[in-house]
Amino acid sequence: MGAAATEGADLTVITTDNPRSEDPNDIIADVERGADASGGRYVVEPDRRSAIRLALGEARPGDVVVVAGKGHESEQELAGGSVPFDDRVVVHEELESLGGSE
């Protein structure tokens, strides 16, 4: 998955997506191995909201930011249960806080 994410990307931000009872760091390490093998440039930000903010903050005019993984889901499944989290809402909030546009 890490290789697919980094191929053709200027920057990939690796983060969590419904880790449930798995250790998020183990999942991230698996993705990193693929990213390392492809030679792609990436950063790790385990907090999904912070990762989205980082990706949006790095984007320049003409760039495309892809937020992948959750799609239509409106919750994030963590070890302690589900918490409200909708990528679409978070992207809008973070763009607004950065003073950007869609």
CSV table of C-alpha atoms in Angstrom, one decimal:
chain,number,residue,atom,x,y,z
A,1,MET,CA,0.0,0.0,0.0
A,2,GLY,CA,2.8,2.4,0.8
A,3,ALA,CA,4.4,1.9,-2.7
A,4,ALA,CA,1.1,2.6,-4.4
A,5,ALA,CA,0.5,5.7,-2.3
A,6,THR,CA,4.0,7.2,-3.0
A,7,GLU,CA,4.2,6.4,-6.8
A,8,GLY,CA,3.7,9.6,-8.7
A,9,ALA,CA,3.2,11.7,-5.6
A,10,ASP,CA,5.4,14.6,-4.6
A,11,LEU,CA,4.6,13.9,-1.0
A,12,THR,CA,2.6,11.2,0.8
A,13,VAL,CA,1.3,11.7,4.4
A,14,ILE,CA,0.9,8.4,6.1
A,15,THR,CA,-1.7,8.3,8.9
A,16,THR,CA,-4.3,6.1,10.6
A,17,ASP,CA,-7.5,4.7,9.3
A,18,ASN,CA,-9.7,2.7,11.6
A,19,PRO,CA,-7.0,0.9,13.5
A,20,ARG,CA,-9.5,-0.7,15.8
A,21,SER,CA,-7.6,-2.9,18.3
A,22,GLU,CA,-4.4,-2.9,16.2
A,23,ASP,CA,-1.5,-0.7,17.2
A,24,PRO,CA,-1.5,2.2,14.8
A,25,ASN,CA,2.3,2.3,14.8
A,26,ASP,CA,2.4,-1.3,13.5
A,27,ILE,CA,0.1,-0.4,10.7
A,28,ILE,CA,2.1,2.7,9.8
A,29,ALA,CA,5.3,0.7,9.9
A,30,ASP,CA,3.8,-1.7,7.3
A,31,VAL,CA,2.9,1.2,5.0
A,32,GLU,CA,6.3,2.8,5.5
A,33,ARG,CA,8.0,-0.4,4.3
A,34,GLY,CA,6.2,-0.2,1.0
A,35,ALA,CA,6.9,3.6,0.8
A,36,ASP,CA,10.6,3.0,1.5
A,37,ALA,CA,10.8,0.2,-1.2
A,38,SER,CA,9.3,2.6,-3.8
A,39,GLY,CA,11.7,5.4,-2.9
A,40,GLY,CA,8.8,7.9,-2.5
A,41,ARG,CA,8.9,10.9,-0.3
A,42,TYR,CA,6.6,10.7,2.7
A,43,VAL,CA,6.0,11.9,6.3
A,44,VAL,CA,4.2,10.1,9.1
A,45,GLU,CA,1.5,11.8,11.1
A,46,PRO,CA,-0.5,9.3,13.2
A,47,ASP,CA,-3.3,11.8,14.0
A,48,ARG,CA,-5.6,11.8,11.0
A,49,ARG,CA,-6.8,15.4,11.4
A,50,SER,CA,-3.2,16.6,11.7
A,51,ALA,CA,-2.2,14.6,8.7
A,52,ILE,CA,-5.0,16.1,6.6
A,53,ARG,CA,-4.0,19.6,7.8
A,54,LEU,CA,-0.3,18.9,7.0
A,55,ALA,CA,-1.2,17.7,3.5
A,56,LEU,CA,-3.4,20.7,2.8
A,57,GLY,CA,-0.7,23.0,4.2
A,58,GLU,CA,2.0,21.6,1.9
A,59,ALA,CA,-0.2,21.9,-1.2
A,60,ARG,CA,0.5,24.6,-3.7
A,61,PRO,CA,-1.6,26.1,-6.5
A,62,GLY,CA,-2.2,23.4,-9.1
A,63,ASP,CA,-1.6,20.5,-6.7
A,64,VAL,CA,-4.1,17.8,-6.0
A,65,VAL,CA,-4.5,16.4,-2.5
A,66,VAL,CA,-6.0,13.0,-2.2
A,67,VAL,CA,-7.4,12.0,1.2
A,68,ALA,CA,-7.8,8.2,0.9
A,69,GLY,CA,-9.1,5.4,3.1
A,70,LYS,CA,-12.4,6.5,4.7
A,71,GLY,CA,-14.5,7.5,1.8
A,72,HIS,CA,-18.1,8.0,2.9
A,73,GLU,CA,-17.5,6.9,6.5
A,74,SER,CA,-18.5,9.3,9.2
A,75,GLU,CA,-16.7,7.6,12.2
A,76,GLN,CA,-13.2,6.5,13.0
A,77,GLU,CA,-12.9,3.1,14.7
A,78,LEU,CA,-10.3,3.2,17.5
A,79,ALA,CA,-9.5,0.7,20.2
A,80,GLY,CA,-11.9,2.4,22.6
A,81,GLY,CA,-14.8,2.5,20.2
A,82,SER,CA,-15.9,4.7,17.3
A,83,VAL,CA,-15.6,8.5,17.3
A,84,PRO,CA,-17.2,11.0,14.9
A,85,PHE,CA,-14.8,11.7,12.0
A,86,ASP,CA,-15.7,12.5,8.5
A,87,ASP,CA,-12.8,13.2,6.1
A,88,ARG,CA,-15.0,15.5,4.0
A,89,VAL,CA,-15.9,17.7,7.0
A,90,VAL,CA,-12.4,17.7,8.3
A,91,VAL,CA,-11.0,18.8,4.9
A,92,HIS,CA,-13.5,21.7,4.8
A,93,GLU,CA,-12.7,22.7,8.3
A,94,GLU,CA,-8.9,22.6,7.8
A,95,LEU,CA,-9.1,24.4,4.5
A,96,GLU,CA,-11.0,27.2,6.2
A,97,SER,CA,-8.5,27.4,9.1
A,98,LEU,CA,-5.7,27.6,6.6
A,99,GLY,CA,-7.5,30.3,4.6
A,100,GLY,CA,-7.5,28.2,1.5
A,101,SER,CA,-10.1,27.2,-1.0
A,102,GLU,CA,-11.4,23.9,-2.4
